CSV table of C-alpha atoms in Angstrom, one decimal:
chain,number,residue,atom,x,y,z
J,1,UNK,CA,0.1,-29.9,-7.4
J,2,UNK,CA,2.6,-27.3,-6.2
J,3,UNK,CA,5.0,-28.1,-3.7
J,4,UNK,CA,6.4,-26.2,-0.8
J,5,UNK,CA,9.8,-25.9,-2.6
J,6,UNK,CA,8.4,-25.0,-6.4
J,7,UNK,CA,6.6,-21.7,-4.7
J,8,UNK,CA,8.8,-21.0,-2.6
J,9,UNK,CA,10.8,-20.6,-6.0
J,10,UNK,CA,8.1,-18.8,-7.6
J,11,UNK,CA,7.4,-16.9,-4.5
J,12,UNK,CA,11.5,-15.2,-5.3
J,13,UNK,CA,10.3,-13.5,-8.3
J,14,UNK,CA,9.2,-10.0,-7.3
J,15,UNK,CA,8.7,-8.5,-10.4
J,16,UNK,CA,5.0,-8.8,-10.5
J,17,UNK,CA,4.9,-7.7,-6.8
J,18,UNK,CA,7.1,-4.8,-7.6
J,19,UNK,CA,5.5,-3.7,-10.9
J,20,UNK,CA,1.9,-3.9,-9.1
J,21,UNK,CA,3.8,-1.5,-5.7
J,22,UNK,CA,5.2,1.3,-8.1
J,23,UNK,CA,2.6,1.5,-10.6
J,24,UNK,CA,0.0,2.6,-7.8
J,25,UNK,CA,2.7,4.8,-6.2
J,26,UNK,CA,3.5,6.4,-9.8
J,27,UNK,CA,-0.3,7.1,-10.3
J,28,UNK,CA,-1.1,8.1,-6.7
J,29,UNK,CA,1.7,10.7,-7.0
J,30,UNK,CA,0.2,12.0,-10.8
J,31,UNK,CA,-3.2,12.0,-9.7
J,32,UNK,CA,-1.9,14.0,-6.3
J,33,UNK,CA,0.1,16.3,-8.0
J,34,UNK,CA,-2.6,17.3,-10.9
J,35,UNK,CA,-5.4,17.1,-8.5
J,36,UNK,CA,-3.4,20.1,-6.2
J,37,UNK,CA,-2.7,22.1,-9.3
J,38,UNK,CA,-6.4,21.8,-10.7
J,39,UNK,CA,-7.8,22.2,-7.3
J,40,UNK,CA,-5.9,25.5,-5.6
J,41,UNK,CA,-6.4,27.4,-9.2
J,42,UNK,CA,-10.3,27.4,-8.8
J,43,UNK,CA,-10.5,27.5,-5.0
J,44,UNK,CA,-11.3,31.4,-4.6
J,45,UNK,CA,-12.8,31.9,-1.2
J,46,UNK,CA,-10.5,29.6,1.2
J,47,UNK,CA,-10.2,31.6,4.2
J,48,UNK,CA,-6.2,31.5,5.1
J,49,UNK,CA,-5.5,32.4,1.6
J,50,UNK,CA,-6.5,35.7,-1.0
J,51,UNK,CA,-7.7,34.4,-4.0
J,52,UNK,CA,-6.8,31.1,-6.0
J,53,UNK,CA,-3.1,29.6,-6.0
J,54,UNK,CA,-1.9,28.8,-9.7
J,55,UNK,CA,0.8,27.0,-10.3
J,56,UNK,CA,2.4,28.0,-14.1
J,57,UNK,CA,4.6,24.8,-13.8
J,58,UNK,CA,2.1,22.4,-11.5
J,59,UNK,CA,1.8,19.6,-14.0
J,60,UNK,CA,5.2,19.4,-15.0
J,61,UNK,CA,5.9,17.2,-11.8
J,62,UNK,CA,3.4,14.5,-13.2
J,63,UNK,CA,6.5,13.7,-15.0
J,64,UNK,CA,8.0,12.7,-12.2
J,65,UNK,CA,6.1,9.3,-11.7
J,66,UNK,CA,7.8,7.9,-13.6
J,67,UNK,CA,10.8,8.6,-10.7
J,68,UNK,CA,8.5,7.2,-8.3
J,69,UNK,CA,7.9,4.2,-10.6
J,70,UNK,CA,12.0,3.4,-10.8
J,71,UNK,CA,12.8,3.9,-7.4
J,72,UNK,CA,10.0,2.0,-6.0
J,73,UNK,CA,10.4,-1.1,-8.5
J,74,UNK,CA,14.2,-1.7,-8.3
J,75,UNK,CA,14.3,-0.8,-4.7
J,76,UNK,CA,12.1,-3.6,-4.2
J,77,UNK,CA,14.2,-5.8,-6.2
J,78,UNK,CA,16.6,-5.2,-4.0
J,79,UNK,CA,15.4,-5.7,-1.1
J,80,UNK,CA,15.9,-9.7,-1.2
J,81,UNK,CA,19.5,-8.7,-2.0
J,82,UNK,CA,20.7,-6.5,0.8
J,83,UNK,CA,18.3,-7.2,3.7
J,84,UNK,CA,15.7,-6.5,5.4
J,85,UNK,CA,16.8,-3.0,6.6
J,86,UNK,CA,16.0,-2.1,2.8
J,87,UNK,CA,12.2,-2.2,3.5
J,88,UNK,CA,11.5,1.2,4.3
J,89,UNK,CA,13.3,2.1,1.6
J,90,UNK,CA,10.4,1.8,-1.1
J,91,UNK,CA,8.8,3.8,0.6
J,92,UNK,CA,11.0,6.6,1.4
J,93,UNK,CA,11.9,6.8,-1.8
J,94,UNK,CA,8.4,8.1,-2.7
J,95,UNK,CA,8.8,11.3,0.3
J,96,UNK,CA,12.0,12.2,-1.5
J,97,UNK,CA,10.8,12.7,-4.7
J,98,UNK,CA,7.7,14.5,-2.8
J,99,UNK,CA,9.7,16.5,-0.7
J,100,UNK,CA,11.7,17.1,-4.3
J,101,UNK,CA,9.3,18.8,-6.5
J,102,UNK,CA,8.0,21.2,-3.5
J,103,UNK,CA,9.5,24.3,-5.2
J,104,UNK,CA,7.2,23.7,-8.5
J,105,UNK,CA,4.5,24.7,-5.9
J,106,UNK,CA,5.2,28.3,-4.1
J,107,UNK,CA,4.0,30.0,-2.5
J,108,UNK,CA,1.9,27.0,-0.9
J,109,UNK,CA,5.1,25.1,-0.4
J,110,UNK,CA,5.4,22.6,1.4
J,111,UNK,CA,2.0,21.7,0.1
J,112,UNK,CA,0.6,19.7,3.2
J,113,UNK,CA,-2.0,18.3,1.1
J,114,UNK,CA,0.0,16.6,-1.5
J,115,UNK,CA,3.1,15.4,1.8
J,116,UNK,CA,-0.4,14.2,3.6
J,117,UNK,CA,-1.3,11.8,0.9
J,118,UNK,CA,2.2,10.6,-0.3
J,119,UNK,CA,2.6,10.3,3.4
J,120,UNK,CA,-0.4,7.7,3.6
J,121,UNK,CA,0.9,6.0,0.4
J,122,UNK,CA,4.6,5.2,1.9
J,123,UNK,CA,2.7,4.0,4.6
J,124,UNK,CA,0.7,1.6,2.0
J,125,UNK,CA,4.0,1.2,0.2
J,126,UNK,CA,5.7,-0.7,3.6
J,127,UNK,CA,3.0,-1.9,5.0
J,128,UNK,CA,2.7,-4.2,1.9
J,129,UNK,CA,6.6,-4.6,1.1
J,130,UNK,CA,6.5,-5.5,5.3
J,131,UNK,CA,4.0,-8.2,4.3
J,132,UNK,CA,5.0,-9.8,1.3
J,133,UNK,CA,8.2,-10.6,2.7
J,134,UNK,CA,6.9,-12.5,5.7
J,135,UNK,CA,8.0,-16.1,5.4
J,136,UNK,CA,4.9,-18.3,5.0
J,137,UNK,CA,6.4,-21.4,5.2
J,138,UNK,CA,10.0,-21.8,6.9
J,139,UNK,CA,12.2,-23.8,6.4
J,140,UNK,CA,11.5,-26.8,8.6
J,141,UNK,CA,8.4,-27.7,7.1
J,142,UNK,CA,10.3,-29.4,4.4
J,143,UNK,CA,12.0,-31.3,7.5
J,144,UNK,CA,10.9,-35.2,6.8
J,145,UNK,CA,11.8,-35.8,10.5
J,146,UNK,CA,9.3,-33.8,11.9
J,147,UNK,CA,6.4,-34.9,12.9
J,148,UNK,CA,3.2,-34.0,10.5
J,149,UNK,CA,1.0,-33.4,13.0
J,150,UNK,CA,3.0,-31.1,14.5
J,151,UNK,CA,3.3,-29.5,11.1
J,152,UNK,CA,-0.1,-29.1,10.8
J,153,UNK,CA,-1.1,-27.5,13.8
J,154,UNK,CA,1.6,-24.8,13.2
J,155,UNK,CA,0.1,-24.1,9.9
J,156,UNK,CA,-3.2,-24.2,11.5
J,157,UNK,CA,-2.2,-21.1,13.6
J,158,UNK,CA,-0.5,-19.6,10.5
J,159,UNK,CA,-4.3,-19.5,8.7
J,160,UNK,CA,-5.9,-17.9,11.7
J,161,UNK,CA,-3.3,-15.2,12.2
J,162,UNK,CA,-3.5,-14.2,8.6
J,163,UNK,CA,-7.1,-14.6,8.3
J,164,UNK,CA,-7.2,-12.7,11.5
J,165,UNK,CA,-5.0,-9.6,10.2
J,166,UNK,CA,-7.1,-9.9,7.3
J,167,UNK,CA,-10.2,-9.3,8.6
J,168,UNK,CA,-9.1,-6.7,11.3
J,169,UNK,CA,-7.0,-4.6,8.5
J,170,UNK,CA,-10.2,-4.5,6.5
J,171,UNK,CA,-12.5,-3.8,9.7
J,172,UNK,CA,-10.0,-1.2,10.9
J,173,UNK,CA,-9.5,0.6,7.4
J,174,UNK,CA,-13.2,1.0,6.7
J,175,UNK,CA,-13.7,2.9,10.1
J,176,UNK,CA,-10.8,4.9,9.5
J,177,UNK,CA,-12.8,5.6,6.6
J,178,UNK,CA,-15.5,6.6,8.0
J,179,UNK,CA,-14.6,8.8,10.9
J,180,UNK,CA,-11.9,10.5,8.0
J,181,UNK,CA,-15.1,11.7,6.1
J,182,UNK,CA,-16.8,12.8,9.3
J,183,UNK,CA,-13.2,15.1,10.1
J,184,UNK,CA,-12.7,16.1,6.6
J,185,UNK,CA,-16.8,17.3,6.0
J,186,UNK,CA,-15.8,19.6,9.2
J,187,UNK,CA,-12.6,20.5,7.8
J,188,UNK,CA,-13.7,22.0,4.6
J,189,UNK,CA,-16.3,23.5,6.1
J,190,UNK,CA,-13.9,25.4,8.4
J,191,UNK,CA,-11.5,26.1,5.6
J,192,UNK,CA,-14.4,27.8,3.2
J,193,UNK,CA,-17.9,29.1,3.4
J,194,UNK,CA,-18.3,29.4,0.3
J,195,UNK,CA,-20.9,26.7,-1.9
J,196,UNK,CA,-19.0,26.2,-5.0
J,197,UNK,CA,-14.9,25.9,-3.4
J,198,UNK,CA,-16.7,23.4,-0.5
J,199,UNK,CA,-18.0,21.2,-3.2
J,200,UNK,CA,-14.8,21.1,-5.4
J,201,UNK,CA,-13.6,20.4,-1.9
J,202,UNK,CA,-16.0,17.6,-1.2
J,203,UNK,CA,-15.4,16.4,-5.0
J,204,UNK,CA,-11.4,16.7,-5.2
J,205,UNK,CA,-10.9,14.6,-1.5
J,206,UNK,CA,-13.3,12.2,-2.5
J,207,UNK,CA,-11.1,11.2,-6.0
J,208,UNK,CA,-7.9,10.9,-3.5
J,209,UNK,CA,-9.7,8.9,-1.1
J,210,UNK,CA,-11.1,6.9,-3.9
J,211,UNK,CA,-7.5,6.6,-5.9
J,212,UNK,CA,-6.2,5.8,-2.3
J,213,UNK,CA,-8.1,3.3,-1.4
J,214,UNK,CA,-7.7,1.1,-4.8
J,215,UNK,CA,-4.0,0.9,-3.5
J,216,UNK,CA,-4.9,-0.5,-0.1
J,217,UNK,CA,-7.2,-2.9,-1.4
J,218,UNK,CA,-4.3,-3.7,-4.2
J,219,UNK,CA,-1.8,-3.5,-1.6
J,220,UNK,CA,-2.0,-4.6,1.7
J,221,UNK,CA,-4.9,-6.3,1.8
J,222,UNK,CA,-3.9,-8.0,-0.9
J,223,UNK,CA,-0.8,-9.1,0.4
J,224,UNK,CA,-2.9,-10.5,3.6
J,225,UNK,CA,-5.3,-12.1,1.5
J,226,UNK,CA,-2.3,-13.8,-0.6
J,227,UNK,CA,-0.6,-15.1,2.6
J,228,UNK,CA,-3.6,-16.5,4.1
J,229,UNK,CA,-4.5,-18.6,0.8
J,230,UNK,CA,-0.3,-19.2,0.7
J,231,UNK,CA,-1.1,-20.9,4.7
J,232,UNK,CA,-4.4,-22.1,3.7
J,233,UNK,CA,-2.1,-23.9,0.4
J,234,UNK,CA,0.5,-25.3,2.6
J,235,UNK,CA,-2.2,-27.1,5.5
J,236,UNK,CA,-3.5,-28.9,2.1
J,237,UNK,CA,0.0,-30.1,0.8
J,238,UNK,CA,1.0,-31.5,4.7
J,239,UNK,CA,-2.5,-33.0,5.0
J,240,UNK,CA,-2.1,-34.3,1.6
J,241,UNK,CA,1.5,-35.8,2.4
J,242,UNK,CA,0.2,-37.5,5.5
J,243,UNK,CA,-2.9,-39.3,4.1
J,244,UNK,CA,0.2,-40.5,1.1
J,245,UNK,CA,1.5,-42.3,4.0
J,246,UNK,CA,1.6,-46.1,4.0
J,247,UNK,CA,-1.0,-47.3,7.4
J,248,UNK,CA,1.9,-49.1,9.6
């Protein structure tokens, strides 16, 4: 069985973490950027602009996730390293480069679209970095002068708060989802009356939401999901340590 010291020592290995963060970012981004370029050059009848938008250099910026990839894995990496006031930077990181390859998309630029959704990932991005660096088992659990009961019941509360977060992050992110769909049906419908432009609508914001949501699910629920197991781990090695005691 693990002990509270060997994960904490595996816990300090971020790689994995880190790899998981940036590649979601790094595809979020590609799959924004082409999905803008492909979109705006066959949407014909949008009513605040004449004809379709092309882009002659849209999908050059796909290049750029690999950027996003970089930034967001070594800024991770060194967030453990110079503190916690690092832990927005993941996710700025990914509004630079946004904000960066704006010009590869005139005359729509800024694209709202494409800020909106790299918006909502650096939002993922911290909200799991904010997370995973919560401390699931301090320091003076591995105190053998304190009392195991009173070890237990504070891991006790640990489980139901992240069980708790858990289940009110997924509760609260499927009704986002929901009432998002309602706005965004209205939204498209404002935005075009023609057939063909509202269903490439309809088919191009369901593939973000889609992509989007595989990085919540990857993200920060499971970073909640990892925590509450990590609590649920810990209540088993105290219980386990107190039943190991000799009956006085």
């Amino acid at each position: 069985m693990t002990t509270m010291r060997e994960a904490h020592v595996l816990a300090a290995d971020e790689s994995p973490f880190a790899c998981r963060i940036a590649a979601f970012n790094a595809l979020g981004f590609c799959v924004t950027v082409a999905g803008v370029t492909f979109l705006d050059a066959r949407l014909t009848h949008l009513v605040q602009y004449a004809g379709p938008r092309v882009y002659p250099y849209g999908y050059y910026p796909c290049l750029v996730a690999l950027v996003v990839f970089a930034a967001v894995f070594f800024l991770i990496g060194s967030i453990r390293r110079k503190g916690m006031v690092w832990l927005f930077a993941p996710a700025f990181s990914v509004l630079v480069v946004t904000a960066a390859v704006q010009p590869f998309f005139n005359p729509s630029a800024p694209h709202m679209a494409m800020i909106g959704w790299m918006f909502l990932y650096a939002v993922a991005t911290f909200l799991s970095q904010w997370i995973h660096s919560r401390v699931t088992d301090p320091q003076f659990l591995t105190d053998n002068g304190m009392d195991k009961n009173a070890k237990l019941d504070w891991i006790k509360e640990s489980v139901v708060l992240w069980r708790t977060l858990l289940t009110g992050f997924i509760l609260s992110y499927v009704g986002l989802v929901i009432t998002w769909l309602s706005i965004d049906e209205k939204m498209s419908e404002i935005m075009t009356n023609d057939k063909a432009d509202l269903e490439l609508l309809r088919r191009g914001n369901a593939t973000a939401l889609a992509m989007y949501s595989l990085f919540v699910i990857a993200g920060p629920i499971n970073e909640l999901y990892r925590k509450t197991q990590q609590a649920m781990n810990l209540f088993g090695c105290i219980k386990n340590e107190r039943l190991a005691e000799p009956v006085k």
